[in-house]
Short mmCIF file of C-alpha atoms and ligand atoms in Angstrom, two decimals:
data_model
loop_
_atom_site.label_atom_id
_atom_site.label_comp_id
_atom_site.label_asym_id
_atom_site.label_seq_id
_atom_site.Cartn_x
_atom_site.Cartn_y
_atom_site.Cartn_z
CA MET A 548 -38.28 31.38 -12.97
CA LYS A 549 -40.52 31.35 -16.00
CA ASP A 550 -44.22 31.85 -15.50
CA GLU A 551 -45.82 28.38 -15.52
CA ASN A 552 -48.96 29.57 -17.29
CA SER A 553 -46.97 31.06 -20.10
CA LEU A 554 -44.98 27.84 -20.45
CA ASN A 555 -48.17 25.79 -20.52
CA ARG A 556 -49.67 28.12 -23.07
CA ARG A 557 -46.62 27.90 -25.29
CA ARG A 558 -46.64 24.13 -24.98
CA PHE A 559 -50.34 23.97 -25.82
CA LEU A 560 -49.97 26.12 -28.86
CA GLY A 561 -46.75 24.40 -29.85
CA LEU A 562 -45.34 27.88 -30.12
CA THR A 563 -41.97 28.80 -31.38
CA GLY A 564 -40.50 32.24 -30.81
CA LYS A 565 -41.40 33.03 -34.40
CA SER A 566 -45.04 32.17 -34.12
CA ILE A 567 -45.86 33.94 -30.88
CA GLY A 568 -46.71 37.14 -32.75
CA ALA A 569 -49.44 35.42 -34.72
CA ALA A 570 -50.75 33.73 -31.61
CA ALA A 571 -50.92 37.07 -29.87
CA MET A 572 -53.00 38.36 -32.75
CA PHE A 573 -55.36 35.45 -32.30
CA PRO A 574 -55.45 34.88 -28.54
CA LEU A 575 -58.01 32.17 -28.97
CA LEU A 576 -56.99 29.27 -26.86
CA ASN A 577 -55.01 28.59 -23.77
CA THR A 578 -54.73 25.81 -21.26
CA LYS A 579 -57.07 27.68 -18.93
CA ASP A 580 -59.84 27.66 -21.53
CA LEU A 581 -59.14 24.08 -22.44
CA PHE A 582 -58.95 22.66 -18.94
CA GLY A 583 -61.53 24.93 -17.35
CA GLY A 584 -58.85 26.54 -15.20
CA ILE A 585 -58.57 23.44 -13.05
CA LYS A 586 -55.37 21.47 -12.93
CA SER A 587 -55.92 17.77 -12.86
CA GLU A 588 -54.89 15.96 -9.65
CA LYS A 589 -54.33 12.41 -10.85
CA GLN A 590 -52.39 11.25 -13.88
CA LEU A 591 -54.85 8.76 -15.36
CA GLY A 592 -53.78 5.41 -16.81
CA ILE A 593 -54.78 4.60 -20.39
CA ALA A 594 -55.09 1.16 -22.00
CA LEU A 595 -54.80 1.25 -25.79
CA VAL A 596 -56.97 -1.38 -27.49
CA GLY A 597 -55.82 -2.45 -30.98
CA LEU A 598 -52.16 -1.71 -31.66
CA GLY A 599 -52.43 -0.63 -35.28
CA GLY A 600 -51.28 2.37 -37.27
CA TYR A 601 -53.04 5.08 -35.31
CA ALA A 602 -52.56 3.63 -31.82
CA MET A 603 -48.83 3.00 -32.19
CA GLY A 604 -47.99 5.64 -34.78
CA GLN A 605 -49.69 8.55 -33.02
CA LEU A 606 -51.38 7.83 -29.69
CA ALA A 607 -48.68 5.86 -27.86
CA PRO A 608 -45.94 8.38 -28.78
CA ALA A 609 -48.27 11.24 -27.77
CA LEU A 610 -48.76 9.59 -24.37
CA LYS A 611 -45.07 10.23 -23.71
CA GLU A 612 -45.86 13.95 -23.89
CA THR A 613 -49.09 14.10 -21.91
CA GLU A 614 -49.18 15.54 -18.40
CA HIS A 615 -52.54 14.28 -17.20
CA CYS A 616 -52.53 10.72 -18.51
CA LYS A 617 -50.03 8.00 -19.40
CA LEU A 618 -49.93 4.62 -21.11
CA THR A 619 -50.37 1.84 -18.54
CA ALA A 620 -51.77 -1.14 -20.49
CA LEU A 621 -52.03 -2.67 -23.95
CA VAL A 622 -54.71 -4.84 -25.56
CA THR A 623 -53.75 -6.75 -28.69
CA GLY A 624 -54.54 -9.90 -30.61
CA THR A 625 -50.99 -10.13 -31.94
CA PRO A 626 -48.45 -11.75 -29.54
CA SER A 627 -45.45 -10.24 -31.37
CA LYS A 628 -46.87 -6.74 -30.79
CA ALA A 629 -47.44 -7.55 -27.11
CA GLU A 630 -43.77 -8.41 -26.79
CA ARG A 631 -42.41 -5.54 -28.88
CA TYR A 632 -44.56 -2.73 -27.51
CA GLY A 633 -44.52 -4.12 -23.96
CA LYS A 634 -40.74 -3.69 -23.98
CA GLU A 635 -40.75 -0.39 -25.84
CA TYR A 636 -43.26 1.23 -23.50
CA ASP A 637 -42.22 -0.57 -20.31
CA ILE A 638 -45.62 -2.22 -19.79
CA PRO A 639 -45.48 -5.28 -17.51
CA GLU A 640 -46.94 -8.58 -18.75
CA SER A 641 -49.70 -8.32 -16.13
CA HIS A 642 -50.93 -5.19 -17.96
CA ILE A 643 -51.05 -6.70 -21.45
CA TYR A 644 -54.35 -8.25 -22.52
CA ASN A 645 -55.78 -9.95 -25.58
CA TYR A 646 -59.34 -9.81 -26.88
CA GLU A 647 -60.38 -12.92 -24.93
CA ASN A 648 -59.12 -11.93 -21.48
CA PHE A 649 -59.80 -8.20 -22.00
CA ASP A 650 -62.59 -8.15 -19.39
CA GLU A 651 -60.03 -8.91 -16.65
CA ILE A 652 -59.01 -5.28 -17.00
CA VAL A 653 -61.76 -4.66 -14.41
CA ASP A 654 -59.22 -5.73 -11.75
CA ASN A 655 -56.45 -3.41 -12.93
CA PRO A 656 -56.34 -0.26 -10.80
CA ASP A 657 -53.69 1.27 -13.08
CA VAL A 658 -56.21 1.56 -15.92
CA ASP A 659 -58.67 4.44 -15.64
CA ILE A 660 -59.43 4.88 -19.34
CA VAL A 661 -59.80 2.34 -22.14
CA TYR A 662 -59.02 3.89 -25.54
CA VAL A 663 -60.63 1.86 -28.37
CA VAL A 664 -58.58 2.09 -31.57
CA LEU A 665 -59.99 -0.93 -33.40
CA PRO A 666 -61.67 -1.25 -36.81
CA ASN A 667 -65.00 0.62 -36.72
CA SER A 668 -67.27 -2.43 -36.40
CA MET A 669 -65.49 -3.41 -33.14
CA HIS A 670 -65.94 -0.02 -31.43
CA ALA A 671 -69.33 -0.77 -29.89
CA GLU A 672 -68.39 -4.16 -28.44
CA TYR A 673 -65.16 -2.96 -26.81
CA THR A 674 -66.67 0.30 -25.57
CA ILE A 675 -69.49 -1.63 -23.90
CA ARG A 676 -67.10 -4.23 -22.42
CA ALA A 677 -64.84 -1.45 -21.11
CA ALA A 678 -67.82 0.36 -19.58
CA ASN A 679 -68.97 -2.88 -17.95
CA ALA A 680 -65.46 -3.17 -16.49
CA GLY A 681 -66.03 0.23 -14.88
CA LYS A 682 -63.51 2.07 -17.07
CA HIS A 683 -63.96 5.46 -18.73
CA VAL A 684 -63.86 5.17 -22.50
CA ILE A 685 -62.32 7.11 -25.35
CA CYS A 686 -63.44 5.61 -28.66
CA GLU A 687 -62.02 6.47 -32.05
CA LYS A 688 -64.12 7.99 -34.82
CA PRO A 689 -66.50 7.02 -36.29
CA MET A 690 -67.84 6.03 -32.87
CA ALA A 691 -69.67 3.02 -34.37
CA VAL A 692 -71.16 1.82 -37.63
CA SER A 693 -74.75 2.83 -36.84
CA VAL A 694 -76.90 5.14 -34.78
CA GLU A 695 -78.31 2.11 -32.95
CA GLU A 696 -74.86 0.95 -31.81
CA SER A 697 -73.89 4.49 -30.81
CA GLU A 698 -76.96 4.74 -28.59
CA GLN A 699 -76.11 1.39 -26.98
CA MET A 700 -72.59 2.65 -26.22
CA ILE A 701 -73.89 5.83 -24.61
CA ALA A 702 -76.40 3.83 -22.56
CA ALA A 703 -73.75 1.33 -21.38
CA CYS A 704 -71.46 4.13 -20.21
CA LYS A 705 -74.32 5.87 -18.41
CA ALA A 706 -75.42 2.62 -16.75
CA ASN A 707 -71.87 2.02 -15.48
CA ASN A 708 -71.39 5.62 -14.42
CA VAL A 709 -68.35 6.10 -16.67
CA THR A 710 -67.71 8.73 -19.32
CA LEU A 711 -67.56 8.28 -23.09
CA GLN A 712 -65.54 10.57 -25.37
CA ILE A 713 -64.72 10.30 -29.07
CA GLY A 714 -61.26 10.78 -30.60
CA TYR A 715 -62.15 14.10 -32.25
CA ARG A 716 -58.65 15.57 -31.95
CA LEU A 717 -59.56 18.73 -33.88
CA HIS A 718 -61.66 19.93 -30.95
CA PHE A 719 -58.25 20.59 -29.37
CA ASP A 720 -56.45 21.93 -32.44
CA PRO A 721 -55.86 25.70 -32.41
CA TYR A 722 -56.26 26.15 -36.19
CA ASN A 723 -59.74 24.63 -36.32
CA GLN A 724 -60.64 26.24 -33.02
CA ALA A 725 -59.61 29.65 -34.41
CA ILE A 726 -62.51 29.30 -36.84
CA VAL A 727 -64.88 28.16 -34.10
CA ASN A 728 -63.92 31.17 -32.01
CA HIS A 729 -64.31 33.52 -34.95
CA THR A 730 -67.84 32.26 -35.52
CA LYS A 731 -68.62 32.62 -31.81
CA SER A 732 -67.25 36.17 -31.79
CA GLY A 733 -69.86 37.21 -34.37
CA LYS A 734 -67.39 39.85 -35.65
CA ASN A 735 -68.29 39.25 -39.28
CA GLY A 736 -71.79 38.00 -38.75
CA LEU A 737 -72.98 34.47 -39.31
CA PRO A 738 -71.20 31.90 -41.45
CA LYS A 739 -73.16 31.68 -44.71
CA TYR A 740 -71.20 29.00 -46.56
CA VAL A 741 -68.87 26.15 -45.66
CA ASN A 742 -66.81 24.14 -48.11
CA ALA A 743 -65.28 21.06 -46.47
CA GLU A 744 -63.37 18.36 -48.32
CA PHE A 745 -61.30 15.45 -47.07
CA GLY A 746 -60.10 12.55 -49.18
CA PHE A 747 -57.06 10.52 -50.11
CA THR A 748 -56.08 7.74 -52.49
CA ILE A 749 -56.51 4.49 -50.60
CA GLY A 750 -53.94 1.73 -51.25
CA ASN A 751 -54.19 -1.98 -50.40
CA PRO A 752 -57.49 -3.32 -51.78
CA ASN A 753 -57.64 -6.00 -49.06
CA GLN A 754 -57.67 -3.72 -46.02
CA TRP A 755 -60.56 -3.63 -43.53
CA ARG A 756 -61.43 -0.05 -44.56
CA LEU A 757 -62.82 -1.47 -47.83
CA LYS A 758 -64.91 -4.20 -46.14
CA LYS A 759 -68.39 -3.09 -45.19
CA ALA A 760 -68.65 -5.53 -42.30
CA MET A 761 -65.52 -4.06 -40.64
CA ALA A 762 -65.72 -0.41 -41.70
CA GLY A 763 -69.47 0.22 -41.86
CA GLY A 764 -68.91 2.37 -44.94
CA GLY A 765 -66.14 3.87 -47.04
CA ALA A 766 -64.60 7.31 -47.29
CA MET A 767 -67.65 8.86 -45.62
CA MET A 768 -67.22 6.90 -42.38
CA ASP A 769 -63.46 7.30 -42.40
CA VAL A 770 -62.74 10.89 -43.44
CA GLY A 771 -66.04 12.41 -44.59
CA ILE A 772 -66.90 12.55 -40.90
CA TYR A 773 -64.27 15.32 -40.52
CA CYS A 774 -66.22 17.45 -42.99
CA ILE A 775 -69.46 16.90 -41.08
CA GLN A 776 -67.65 17.86 -37.91
CA ALA A 777 -66.09 20.93 -39.54
CA ALA A 778 -69.41 22.18 -40.90
CA ARG A 779 -71.02 21.73 -37.48
CA TYR A 780 -68.29 23.43 -35.46
CA ALA A 781 -67.66 26.18 -37.99
CA THR A 782 -71.34 27.16 -38.08
CA GLN A 783 -72.09 26.23 -34.46
CA GLU A 784 -75.37 24.90 -35.81
CA GLU A 785 -76.92 21.50 -36.48
CA PRO A 786 -77.96 20.67 -40.04
CA VAL A 787 -81.66 20.40 -40.79
CA SER A 788 -81.28 18.49 -44.05
CA VAL A 789 -78.78 16.65 -46.25
CA THR A 790 -78.69 15.90 -49.97
CA ALA A 791 -75.99 13.52 -51.22
CA GLN A 792 -74.54 12.17 -54.46
CA GLU A 793 -72.31 9.10 -54.84
CA PHE A 794 -69.70 8.49 -57.58
CA LYS A 795 -67.72 5.32 -58.27
CA THR A 796 -64.84 4.91 -60.72
CA ASP A 797 -63.70 1.46 -59.52
CA ALA A 798 -66.63 -0.87 -58.95
CA VAL A 799 -64.33 -3.76 -58.01
CA LYS A 800 -62.18 -2.06 -55.37
CA PHE A 801 -65.18 -0.23 -53.97
CA ALA A 802 -67.66 -3.08 -54.34
CA GLU A 803 -68.64 -2.92 -50.67
CA VAL A 804 -68.12 0.70 -49.63
CA ASP A 805 -68.45 4.23 -50.95
CA GLU A 806 -65.56 5.70 -52.94
CA THR A 807 -66.59 9.35 -53.50
CA ILE A 808 -69.53 11.24 -52.02
CA THR A 809 -70.46 14.89 -52.38
CA TRP A 810 -73.19 16.28 -50.17
CA GLN A 811 -74.86 19.45 -49.05
CA MET A 812 -76.20 20.35 -45.64
CA GLU A 813 -78.64 23.16 -44.83
CA PHE A 814 -78.52 24.87 -41.44
CA PRO A 815 -81.32 26.68 -39.58
CA SER A 816 -79.78 30.15 -40.20
CA GLY A 817 -79.78 29.48 -43.95
CA ALA A 818 -76.07 28.60 -44.07
CA VAL A 819 -75.15 25.91 -46.59
CA ALA A 820 -72.27 23.42 -46.47
CA ASN A 821 -70.96 21.79 -49.63
CA CYS A 822 -68.77 18.79 -48.85
CA ASN A 823 -66.74 16.10 -50.56
CA THR A 824 -65.09 12.92 -49.36
CA THR A 825 -63.21 10.34 -51.36
CA TYR A 826 -60.83 7.38 -51.39
CA ASN A 827 -59.85 8.28 -54.96
CA PHE A 828 -57.78 11.48 -54.70
CA ARG A 829 -56.18 13.81 -52.21
CA THR A 830 -58.26 16.79 -51.15
CA GLU A 831 -58.25 18.58 -47.84
CA ARG A 832 -59.72 21.99 -47.09
CA LEU A 833 -62.10 23.97 -44.94
CA GLN A 834 -63.42 27.30 -46.11
CA VAL A 835 -65.96 29.37 -44.24
CA SER A 836 -67.53 32.51 -45.76
CA TYR A 837 -69.11 34.98 -43.35
CA GLU A 838 -71.99 37.35 -43.84
CA ARG A 839 -70.04 40.66 -43.56
CA ASN A 840 -66.89 42.28 -45.01
CA ASN A 841 -66.26 39.46 -47.53
CA PHE A 842 -64.60 37.68 -44.61
CA GLN A 843 -63.33 34.17 -45.22
CA ALA A 844 -61.53 31.62 -43.05
CA ILE A 845 -59.52 29.07 -44.99
CA LEU A 846 -57.55 26.03 -43.80
CA SER A 847 -55.68 23.72 -46.16
CA PRO A 848 -54.54 21.26 -45.04
CA ALA A 849 -57.26 21.36 -42.43
CA TYR A 850 -57.60 17.96 -40.76
CA ILE A 851 -54.34 16.04 -40.69
CA TYR A 852 -52.17 15.60 -37.59
CA GLY A 853 -49.69 18.35 -38.30
CA GLY A 854 -48.65 21.08 -40.68
CA LEU A 855 -52.04 22.78 -40.80
CA LYS A 856 -52.05 26.07 -42.65
CA GLY A 857 -54.59 28.79 -43.12
CA THR A 858 -55.78 32.34 -42.99
CA LEU A 859 -58.47 34.18 -41.08
CA GLY A 860 -59.67 37.22 -43.00
CA GLY A 861 -56.49 37.02 -45.07
CA GLU A 862 -54.18 37.06 -42.01
CA PRO A 863 -52.01 33.94 -41.73
CA LEU A 864 -52.70 31.67 -38.76
CA ASP A 865 -49.59 30.30 -37.11
CA PHE A 866 -49.89 28.25 -33.97
CA GLY A 867 -46.83 26.16 -34.71
CA ASN A 868 -47.27 22.42 -34.86
CA PRO A 869 -48.97 21.26 -31.68
CA ASN A 870 -49.35 17.57 -30.84
CA GLN A 871 -53.08 17.19 -31.38
CA GLN A 872 -53.28 13.75 -29.80
CA ALA A 873 -51.47 14.84 -26.62
CA LEU A 874 -53.74 17.86 -26.31
CA GLN A 875 -56.82 15.72 -26.88
CA MET A 876 -55.93 13.04 -24.34
CA ASP A 877 -54.82 15.59 -21.73
CA ALA A 878 -58.05 17.54 -22.13
CA MET A 879 -60.08 14.35 -21.85
CA ALA A 880 -58.18 13.18 -18.75
CA VAL A 881 -58.63 16.55 -17.07
CA ALA A 882 -62.34 16.46 -17.87
CA ILE A 883 -62.64 13.00 -16.33
CA ASN A 884 -60.78 14.11 -13.21
CA ASN A 885 -63.23 16.98 -12.99
CA GLY A 886 -66.19 14.64 -13.34
CA THR A 887 -67.14 15.82 -16.81
CA VAL A 888 -66.41 15.31 -20.52
CA THR A 889 -65.02 17.51 -23.26
CA SER A 890 -67.02 18.74 -26.26
CA ALA A 891 -65.98 15.47 -27.98
CA SER A 892 -68.69 13.56 -26.12
CA GLY A 893 -70.55 10.39 -27.02
CA GLU A 894 -73.55 12.55 -27.92
CA GLU A 895 -71.35 14.54 -30.31
CA GLY A 896 -70.36 11.26 -32.00
CA LEU A 897 -73.98 10.12 -32.13
CA GLN A 898 -75.01 13.30 -33.95
CA ASP A 899 -72.42 12.59 -36.67
CA MET A 900 -73.71 9.04 -37.01
CA LYS A 901 -77.25 10.39 -37.50
CA ILE A 902 -75.99 12.69 -40.26
CA ILE A 903 -74.01 9.87 -41.91
CA GLU A 904 -77.10 7.65 -41.92
CA ALA A 905 -79.09 10.51 -43.48
CA ILE A 906 -76.41 10.90 -46.17
CA TYR A 907 -76.55 7.20 -47.04
CA LYS A 908 -80.36 7.41 -47.04
CA SER A 909 -80.27 10.34 -49.47
CA ILE A 910 -78.02 8.32 -51.81
CA ALA A 911 -80.31 5.30 -51.56
CA MET A 912 -83.24 7.60 -52.46
CA ASN A 913 -81.56 8.90 -55.63
CA SER A 914 -80.14 12.01 -53.97
CA ALA A 915 -83.40 13.06 -52.35
CA ARG A 916 -83.32 15.78 -49.70
CA VAL A 917 -83.45 14.07 -46.30
CA GLU A 918 -84.56 16.04 -43.27
CA LEU A 919 -82.85 15.54 -39.94
P1 LIG B 1557 -55.19 -0.37 -38.31
O1 LIG B 1557 -55.69 -1.37 -39.25
O2 LIG B 1557 -53.83 0.19 -38.53
O3 LIG B 1557 -55.20 -0.97 -36.83
C1 LIG B 1557 -56.31 -1.63 -36.31
C2 LIG B 1557 -55.84 -2.64 -35.26
O4 LIG B 1557 -56.98 -3.28 -34.72
C3 LIG B 1557 -54.99 -3.78 -35.83
O5 LIG B 1557 -53.63 -3.47 -35.94
C4 LIG B 1557 -55.23 -4.88 -34.82
O6 LIG B 1557 -54.38 -4.66 -33.70
C5 LIG B 1557 -56.65 -4.60 -34.33
N1 LIG B 1557 -57.61 -5.57 -34.89
C6 LIG B 1557 -58.33 -6.44 -34.18
N2 LIG B 1557 -59.10 -7.19 -34.98
C7 LIG B 1557 -58.86 -6.79 -36.23
C8 LIG B 1557 -59.33 -7.23 -37.50
N3 LIG B 1557 -60.24 -8.20 -37.63
N4 LIG B 1557 -58.86 -6.63 -38.61
C9 LIG B 1557 -57.96 -5.62 -38.51
N5 LIG B 1557 -57.47 -5.18 -37.33
C10 LIG B 1557 -57.91 -5.76 -36.20
O7 LIG B 1557 -56.27 0.79 -38.24
P2 LIG B 1557 -56.07 2.30 -37.77
O8 LIG B 1557 -55.17 2.34 -36.59
O9 LIG B 1557 -55.74 3.13 -38.92
O10 LIG B 1557 -57.57 2.67 -37.34
C11 LIG B 1557 -58.13 2.20 -36.13
C12 LIG B 1557 -59.28 3.14 -35.73
O11 LIG B 1557 -58.75 4.43 -35.47
C13 LIG B 1557 -60.35 3.32 -36.78
O12 LIG B 1557 -61.60 3.40 -36.17
C14 LIG B 1557 -60.01 4.65 -37.44
O13 LIG B 1557 -61.13 5.31 -37.96
C15 LIG B 1557 -59.41 5.41 -36.28
N6 LIG B 1557 -58.41 6.39 -36.72
C16 LIG B 1557 -58.51 7.66 -36.24
C17 LIG B 1557 -57.62 8.62 -36.62
C18 LIG B 1557 -57.73 10.00 -36.08
O14 LIG B 1557 -57.04 10.88 -36.59
N7 LIG B 1557 -58.53 10.23 -35.07
C19 LIG B 1557 -56.54 8.33 -37.58
C20 LIG B 1557 -56.49 6.94 -37.98
C21 LIG B 1557 -57.41 6.01 -37.57
P3 LIG B 1557 -53.73 -5.89 -32.88
O15 LIG B 1557 -52.86 -6.58 -33.86
O16 LIG B 1557 -53.01 -5.20 -31.80
O17 LIG B 1557 -54.88 -6.73 -32.40
#
């Protein structure tokens, strides 16, 4: 019989026979680290709220692979989706809700976690309603459209004695975590410089991502947040200031939200992050330069769901192609079963919202340096 730990580890790392050598060189993560060594007792039921691209393209399929949680309910405003996905995922009618009767989920013992995958401006309302229904919450990034809303969400979850976690899947991705662990090891001293960029060319000009009332902001809220995250986890520090610059090439398409923003963050150790986010071209990388031995960590692509590539001190990283969403939801379910939360907590999301507000403030002040 194969050793169960080794099987779990291979599954976590998405390892193939070919990649195990690289993983052995970088023994950075395993299920024991991720799940605190405690195996979860109960497979928790998850209700997905908002059956759009991410929920049905990534999360629902990932829930077929999870060990510690499973899909037990759907919440949608579109009757045809209720019918289609109800059948596809074997969800009984009694477990399918719409936005009006959503609060009845309080009476559903098969739902332990409500996972909010709605447009950004709806995150706060549905997180608070879920918390009031006594359900644990996972909310997609950005956790809300303001610091104020984020604080209300955290307070509602505390008041109802439920947990709040944010869909930061890269906290469970071995490539990004390899950099985190390298920083923590101190082997090459402190990180001195981070370059983080994430952007893509956005299509349909009528989508909610381009409407301020629905999205809260543009590229910054949507994908710039990954760069903020990366700079924070790569340095293991919190920024003390931001300075930001905004650029717009299409004033019509981006009338309501930001198109391209570059910004810099200073950290207490003196480390600097130089970041870019955009809806106008494809860019995706994370580079971290350390204090000693000319050591660099580089990931590109760095933030998408699969196919991440990179090097650590020139050595290729190869953890295969793990299912980030399955790892994330399993880790979050195990944390809940253990009465805790993962590093992707509500407070972690709030910190990003504070930085985003500071970035927008810097732009509004003609790229002034804003202290955090
Ligand atoms: P979509 O537009 O594809 O889906 C959003 C869904 O929300 C819709 O399909 C709809 O579902 C529901 N909805 C309810 N009211 C509205 C409304 N007024 N306008 C539009 N949709 C509405 O968005 P995504 O799935 O791409 O994004 C959803 C959230 O997930 C966002 O917060 C985004 O930032 C986050 N996300 C996170 C990713 C990650 O990697 N962590 C990746 C992609 C997105 P229904 O018809 O069922 O009611």
